[in-house]
């Protein structure tokens, strides 16, 4: 086996058509190998399925016209597929493939594939042989409808060998654009994910990503949109890793910031898995009838199923008293729902008339939550 052959020329050489074609094919093969091995194939830009409401003039049935937006895709052979203008899907093409099916609510897949065509322009100059020859090939596309379940074929496709150029027709690589619904002889809607298979977008294969500006941003949409998440790794004098949401001006409002010194700042609460044997604490003051809080990070579900064991200590609080009043705690307990029961008795022997008064009281509480060592934590 040999590697890719690069054409080389010298002064005085008589160039044949094959020599010039070889120069073009070498560049095509180099570009395809770059795209195939440094990128993940899929939709690069555009190519979404769009709908417009229509009414059948003969039957009055309302339906939608489906079109494919202009855009670019990269197939698994490294070939670029370009749709320069929106393309309306023909219902006759759908019926040719799926017209015999029984009515169903299941959506049908729509595919894009590369196609070579002879351009509409006139042939090139007449050659020495006296015949007009073709000097251009239009790298075009074809839109195909699949049968139900054909979307599974997308992931079963195998790329060419390492050194091969892009695949030219009749070799075909299917790129899933989405799905269409078919009702009463017309398109009735579109979908992007059906039966667990979604539209696939192009990606990149890289172990290192470098930002030349000093800040690397990851976001979930091509453009910054208010309220959408972003992850920003910043260098400079104060390096940091920030997760937040875009504001109207394009800045990222931090929700979580990890500074270069290891300090972590978060805008909300923190919860996580607790290791076996760990203990969390909550403390404070509660009055009769109050529900004791759980320590931060502990849920009632963890307590109910035994993953976390609760220990509670109550200490009755002495209320403000007159100099001659005697105080005696009667009850300071907590039930299974962590509700406090606290009663106390007050007696002033010098009061007239002298009597014993029982009233609600208050306690200082300490709640210990321990992760059971037998189940591996919360």
Short mmCIF file of N, CA and C in Angstrom, two decimals, residues 148-238:
data_model
loop_
_atom_site.label_atom_id
_atom_site.label_comp_id
_atom_site.label_asym_id
_atom_site.label_seq_id
_atom_site.Cartn_x
_atom_site.Cartn_y
_atom_site.Cartn_z
N UNK A 148 -40.12 3.71 7.83
CA UNK A 148 -40.15 3.73 9.29
C UNK A 148 -39.02 2.88 9.84
N UNK A 149 -38.22 3.44 10.73
CA UNK A 149 -37.10 2.72 11.31
C UNK A 149 -35.79 2.87 10.58
N UNK A 150 -35.80 3.48 9.39
CA UNK A 150 -34.56 3.63 8.63
C UNK A 150 -33.57 4.57 9.31
N UNK A 151 -34.05 5.35 10.30
CA UNK A 151 -33.11 6.24 11.00
C UNK A 151 -32.00 5.46 11.68
N UNK A 152 -32.24 4.17 11.95
CA UNK A 152 -31.19 3.35 12.58
C UNK A 152 -30.02 3.11 11.64
N UNK A 153 -30.25 3.26 10.34
CA UNK A 153 -29.17 3.04 9.38
C UNK A 153 -28.07 4.08 9.50
N UNK A 154 -28.41 5.26 10.05
CA UNK A 154 -27.45 6.35 10.12
C UNK A 154 -26.21 5.95 10.92
N UNK A 155 -26.42 5.36 12.10
CA UNK A 155 -25.28 5.01 12.95
C UNK A 155 -24.60 3.72 12.52
N UNK A 156 -25.19 3.00 11.58
CA UNK A 156 -24.58 1.76 11.11
C UNK A 156 -23.63 1.98 9.94
N UNK A 157 -23.55 3.21 9.44
CA UNK A 157 -22.68 3.50 8.29
C UNK A 157 -21.21 3.42 8.70
N UNK A 158 -20.37 2.92 7.81
CA UNK A 158 -18.95 2.75 8.08
C UNK A 158 -18.13 3.74 7.26
N UNK A 159 -17.21 4.47 7.89
CA UNK A 159 -16.39 5.43 7.14
C UNK A 159 -15.39 4.73 6.23
N UNK A 160 -14.84 5.45 5.25
CA UNK A 160 -13.83 4.86 4.36
C UNK A 160 -12.55 4.53 5.12
N UNK A 161 -11.63 3.89 4.43
CA UNK A 161 -10.33 3.59 5.01
C UNK A 161 -9.57 4.89 5.30
N UNK A 162 -8.54 4.79 6.13
CA UNK A 162 -7.82 5.96 6.61
C UNK A 162 -7.39 6.89 5.48
N UNK A 163 -6.81 6.37 4.45
CA UNK A 163 -6.24 7.24 3.41
C UNK A 163 -7.15 7.54 2.25
N UNK A 164 -8.38 7.04 2.26
CA UNK A 164 -9.25 7.21 1.10
C UNK A 164 -9.75 8.64 0.96
N UNK A 165 -10.03 9.05 -0.28
CA UNK A 165 -10.64 10.37 -0.53
C UNK A 165 -12.11 10.33 -0.17
N UNK A 166 -12.84 11.45 -0.31
CA UNK A 166 -14.28 11.42 -0.02
C UNK A 166 -15.00 10.50 -0.99
N UNK A 167 -16.09 9.96 -0.54
CA UNK A 167 -16.86 9.04 -1.39
C UNK A 167 -17.68 9.85 -2.40
N UNK A 168 -17.58 9.48 -3.65
CA UNK A 168 -18.38 10.11 -4.70
C UNK A 168 -19.53 9.20 -5.08
N UNK A 169 -20.65 9.79 -5.51
CA UNK A 169 -21.78 8.96 -5.97
C UNK A 169 -21.30 7.98 -7.02
N UNK A 170 -21.85 6.76 -7.06
CA UNK A 170 -23.09 6.35 -6.39
C UNK A 170 -22.94 5.95 -4.92
N UNK A 171 -21.71 5.99 -4.36
CA UNK A 171 -21.58 5.76 -2.93
C UNK A 171 -22.39 6.82 -2.19
N UNK A 172 -23.06 6.43 -1.11
CA UNK A 172 -24.01 7.34 -0.48
C UNK A 172 -23.85 7.31 1.04
N UNK A 173 -23.83 8.50 1.65
CA UNK A 173 -23.80 8.62 3.10
C UNK A 173 -25.03 9.41 3.52
N UNK A 174 -25.82 8.83 4.42
CA UNK A 174 -27.08 9.45 4.83
C UNK A 174 -26.87 10.36 6.03
N UNK A 175 -27.37 11.59 5.94
CA UNK A 175 -27.36 12.56 7.03
C UNK A 175 -28.82 12.83 7.41
N UNK A 176 -29.18 12.52 8.65
CA UNK A 176 -30.56 12.68 9.09
C UNK A 176 -30.88 14.16 9.30
N UNK A 177 -31.91 14.67 8.61
CA UNK A 177 -32.34 16.06 8.75
C UNK A 177 -33.48 16.21 9.75
N UNK A 178 -34.23 15.15 9.98
CA UNK A 178 -35.39 15.21 10.87
C UNK A 178 -36.44 14.22 10.41
N UNK A 179 -37.68 14.47 10.83
CA UNK A 179 -38.78 13.55 10.54
C UNK A 179 -40.01 14.35 10.11
N UNK A 180 -40.83 13.72 9.27
CA UNK A 180 -42.09 14.33 8.85
C UNK A 180 -43.25 13.41 9.23
N UNK A 181 -44.37 14.03 9.56
CA UNK A 181 -45.62 13.29 9.79
C UNK A 181 -46.47 13.38 8.53
N UNK A 182 -47.23 12.31 8.27
CA UNK A 182 -48.01 12.20 7.03
C UNK A 182 -49.46 11.87 7.42
N UNK A 183 -50.38 12.77 7.04
CA UNK A 183 -51.78 12.59 7.39
C UNK A 183 -52.65 12.98 6.20
N UNK A 184 -53.57 12.09 5.82
CA UNK A 184 -54.54 12.39 4.74
C UNK A 184 -53.87 12.88 3.46
N UNK A 185 -52.77 12.24 3.10
CA UNK A 185 -52.14 12.55 1.82
C UNK A 185 -51.29 13.80 1.81
N UNK A 186 -50.94 14.34 3.00
CA UNK A 186 -50.12 15.55 3.06
C UNK A 186 -49.20 15.48 4.28
N UNK A 187 -48.16 16.32 4.25
CA UNK A 187 -47.34 16.49 5.44
C UNK A 187 -48.15 17.24 6.49
N UNK A 188 -48.02 16.80 7.76
CA UNK A 188 -48.79 17.44 8.83
C UNK A 188 -47.92 17.96 9.97
N UNK A 189 -46.63 17.72 9.93
CA UNK A 189 -45.75 18.22 10.99
C UNK A 189 -44.36 17.66 10.85
N UNK A 190 -43.44 18.18 11.66
CA UNK A 190 -42.04 17.74 11.64
C UNK A 190 -41.57 17.48 13.06
N UNK A 191 -40.53 16.66 13.21
CA UNK A 191 -39.92 16.34 14.49
C UNK A 191 -38.40 16.30 14.30
N UNK A 192 -37.67 16.46 15.43
CA UNK A 192 -36.21 16.35 15.38
C UNK A 192 -35.69 15.09 16.06
N UNK A 193 -36.49 14.48 16.95
CA UNK A 193 -36.09 13.27 17.65
C UNK A 193 -37.26 12.29 17.68
N UNK A 194 -37.04 11.10 17.17
CA UNK A 194 -38.10 10.08 17.12
C UNK A 194 -37.46 8.72 17.39
N UNK A 195 -38.15 7.91 18.16
CA UNK A 195 -37.70 6.55 18.46
C UNK A 195 -36.26 6.52 18.99
N UNK A 196 -35.91 7.56 19.74
CA UNK A 196 -34.60 7.62 20.38
C UNK A 196 -33.47 8.05 19.47
N UNK A 197 -33.75 8.42 18.22
CA UNK A 197 -32.71 8.84 17.29
C UNK A 197 -32.94 10.31 16.93
N UNK A 198 -31.95 11.17 17.21
CA UNK A 198 -32.08 12.61 17.00
C UNK A 198 -31.23 13.06 15.83
N UNK A 199 -31.54 14.26 15.35
CA UNK A 199 -30.70 14.90 14.33
C UNK A 199 -29.29 15.03 14.88
N UNK A 200 -28.30 14.77 14.04
CA UNK A 200 -26.90 14.79 14.48
C UNK A 200 -26.20 16.02 13.92
N UNK A 201 -25.45 16.70 14.80
CA UNK A 201 -24.70 17.89 14.40
C UNK A 201 -23.21 17.59 14.42
N UNK A 202 -22.48 18.32 13.59
CA UNK A 202 -21.04 18.11 13.46
C UNK A 202 -20.34 18.47 14.76
N UNK A 203 -19.21 17.83 15.02
CA UNK A 203 -18.44 18.09 16.22
C UNK A 203 -16.96 18.15 15.90
N UNK A 204 -16.15 18.11 16.95
CA UNK A 204 -14.70 18.20 16.78
C UNK A 204 -14.05 17.14 17.66
N UNK A 205 -12.95 16.58 17.17
CA UNK A 205 -12.15 15.64 17.95
C UNK A 205 -10.88 16.34 18.38
N UNK A 206 -10.74 16.61 19.67
CA UNK A 206 -9.57 17.35 20.14
C UNK A 206 -9.31 17.02 21.60
N UNK A 207 -8.04 16.82 21.92
CA UNK A 207 -7.64 16.62 23.31
C UNK A 207 -7.22 17.94 23.96
N UNK A 208 -6.92 18.93 23.15
CA UNK A 208 -6.54 20.24 23.65
C UNK A 208 -7.30 21.30 22.88
N UNK A 209 -7.92 22.21 23.61
CA UNK A 209 -8.59 23.37 23.01
C UNK A 209 -7.96 24.61 23.61
N UNK A 210 -7.46 25.49 22.76
CA UNK A 210 -6.72 26.66 23.20
C UNK A 210 -7.47 27.92 22.81
N UNK A 211 -7.61 28.85 23.77
CA UNK A 211 -8.25 30.13 23.49
C UNK A 211 -7.17 31.20 23.34
N UNK A 212 -7.11 31.88 22.19
CA UNK A 212 -6.08 32.89 21.96
C UNK A 212 -6.37 34.17 22.74
N UNK A 213 -7.64 34.43 23.09
CA UNK A 213 -7.99 35.66 23.80
C UNK A 213 -7.73 35.59 25.29
N UNK A 214 -7.43 34.40 25.80
CA UNK A 214 -7.23 34.24 27.23
C UNK A 214 -8.47 33.79 27.97
N UNK A 215 -9.59 33.63 27.27
CA UNK A 215 -10.82 33.14 27.89
C UNK A 215 -11.49 32.15 26.95
N UNK A 216 -11.81 30.98 27.47
CA UNK A 216 -12.45 29.93 26.68
C UNK A 216 -13.89 29.79 27.15
N UNK A 217 -14.84 29.88 26.21
CA UNK A 217 -16.27 29.84 26.55
C UNK A 217 -16.94 28.65 25.89
N UNK A 218 -17.72 27.90 26.68
CA UNK A 218 -18.57 26.83 26.17
C UNK A 218 -20.02 27.26 26.38
N UNK A 219 -20.84 27.18 25.34
CA UNK A 219 -22.25 27.51 25.48
C UNK A 219 -23.08 26.54 24.66
N UNK A 220 -24.40 26.58 24.86
CA UNK A 220 -25.30 25.58 24.28
C UNK A 220 -25.99 26.06 23.01
N UNK A 221 -25.62 27.24 22.49
CA UNK A 221 -26.23 27.76 21.28
C UNK A 221 -25.17 28.51 20.48
N UNK A 222 -25.34 28.64 19.16
CA UNK A 222 -24.33 29.34 18.36
C UNK A 222 -24.09 30.77 18.80
N UNK A 223 -25.14 31.45 19.26
CA UNK A 223 -25.01 32.84 19.70
C UNK A 223 -25.35 32.94 21.18
N UNK A 224 -24.80 33.97 21.84
CA UNK A 224 -25.11 34.21 23.24
C UNK A 224 -26.56 34.67 23.37
N UNK A 225 -27.34 33.96 24.19
CA UNK A 225 -28.75 34.29 24.39
C UNK A 225 -29.03 34.46 25.87
N UNK A 226 -29.76 35.52 26.19
CA UNK A 226 -30.06 35.82 27.58
C UNK A 226 -30.77 34.63 28.25
N UNK A 227 -30.29 34.28 29.45
CA UNK A 227 -30.87 33.18 30.20
C UNK A 227 -30.30 31.81 29.88
N UNK A 228 -29.44 31.70 28.85
CA UNK A 228 -28.84 30.42 28.49
C UNK A 228 -27.52 30.22 29.24
N UNK A 229 -27.15 28.97 29.53
CA UNK A 229 -25.95 28.72 30.34
C UNK A 229 -24.67 28.86 29.54
N UNK A 230 -23.59 29.14 30.26
CA UNK A 230 -22.26 29.21 29.67
C UNK A 230 -21.23 28.83 30.72
N UNK A 231 -20.11 28.27 30.25
CA UNK A 231 -18.98 27.92 31.11
C UNK A 231 -17.77 28.69 30.58
N UNK A 232 -17.16 29.51 31.43
CA UNK A 232 -16.07 30.39 30.99
C UNK A 232 -14.82 30.10 31.81
N UNK A 233 -13.75 29.70 31.11
CA UNK A 233 -12.44 29.50 31.73
C UNK A 233 -11.59 30.71 31.39
N UNK A 234 -11.20 31.47 32.41
CA UNK A 234 -10.48 32.72 32.19
C UNK A 234 -9.06 32.61 32.75
N UNK A 235 -8.11 33.20 32.01
CA UNK A 235 -6.74 33.29 32.50
C UNK A 235 -6.50 34.69 33.06
N UNK A 236 -5.30 35.21 32.85
CA UNK A 236 -5.02 36.56 33.30
C UNK A 236 -4.56 36.61 34.74
N UNK A 237 -4.70 37.81 35.35
CA UNK A 237 -4.21 38.01 36.71
C UNK A 237 -5.01 37.23 37.75
N UNK A 238 -6.31 37.03 37.49
CA UNK A 238 -7.17 36.29 38.43
C UNK A 238 -7.87 35.16 37.69
#
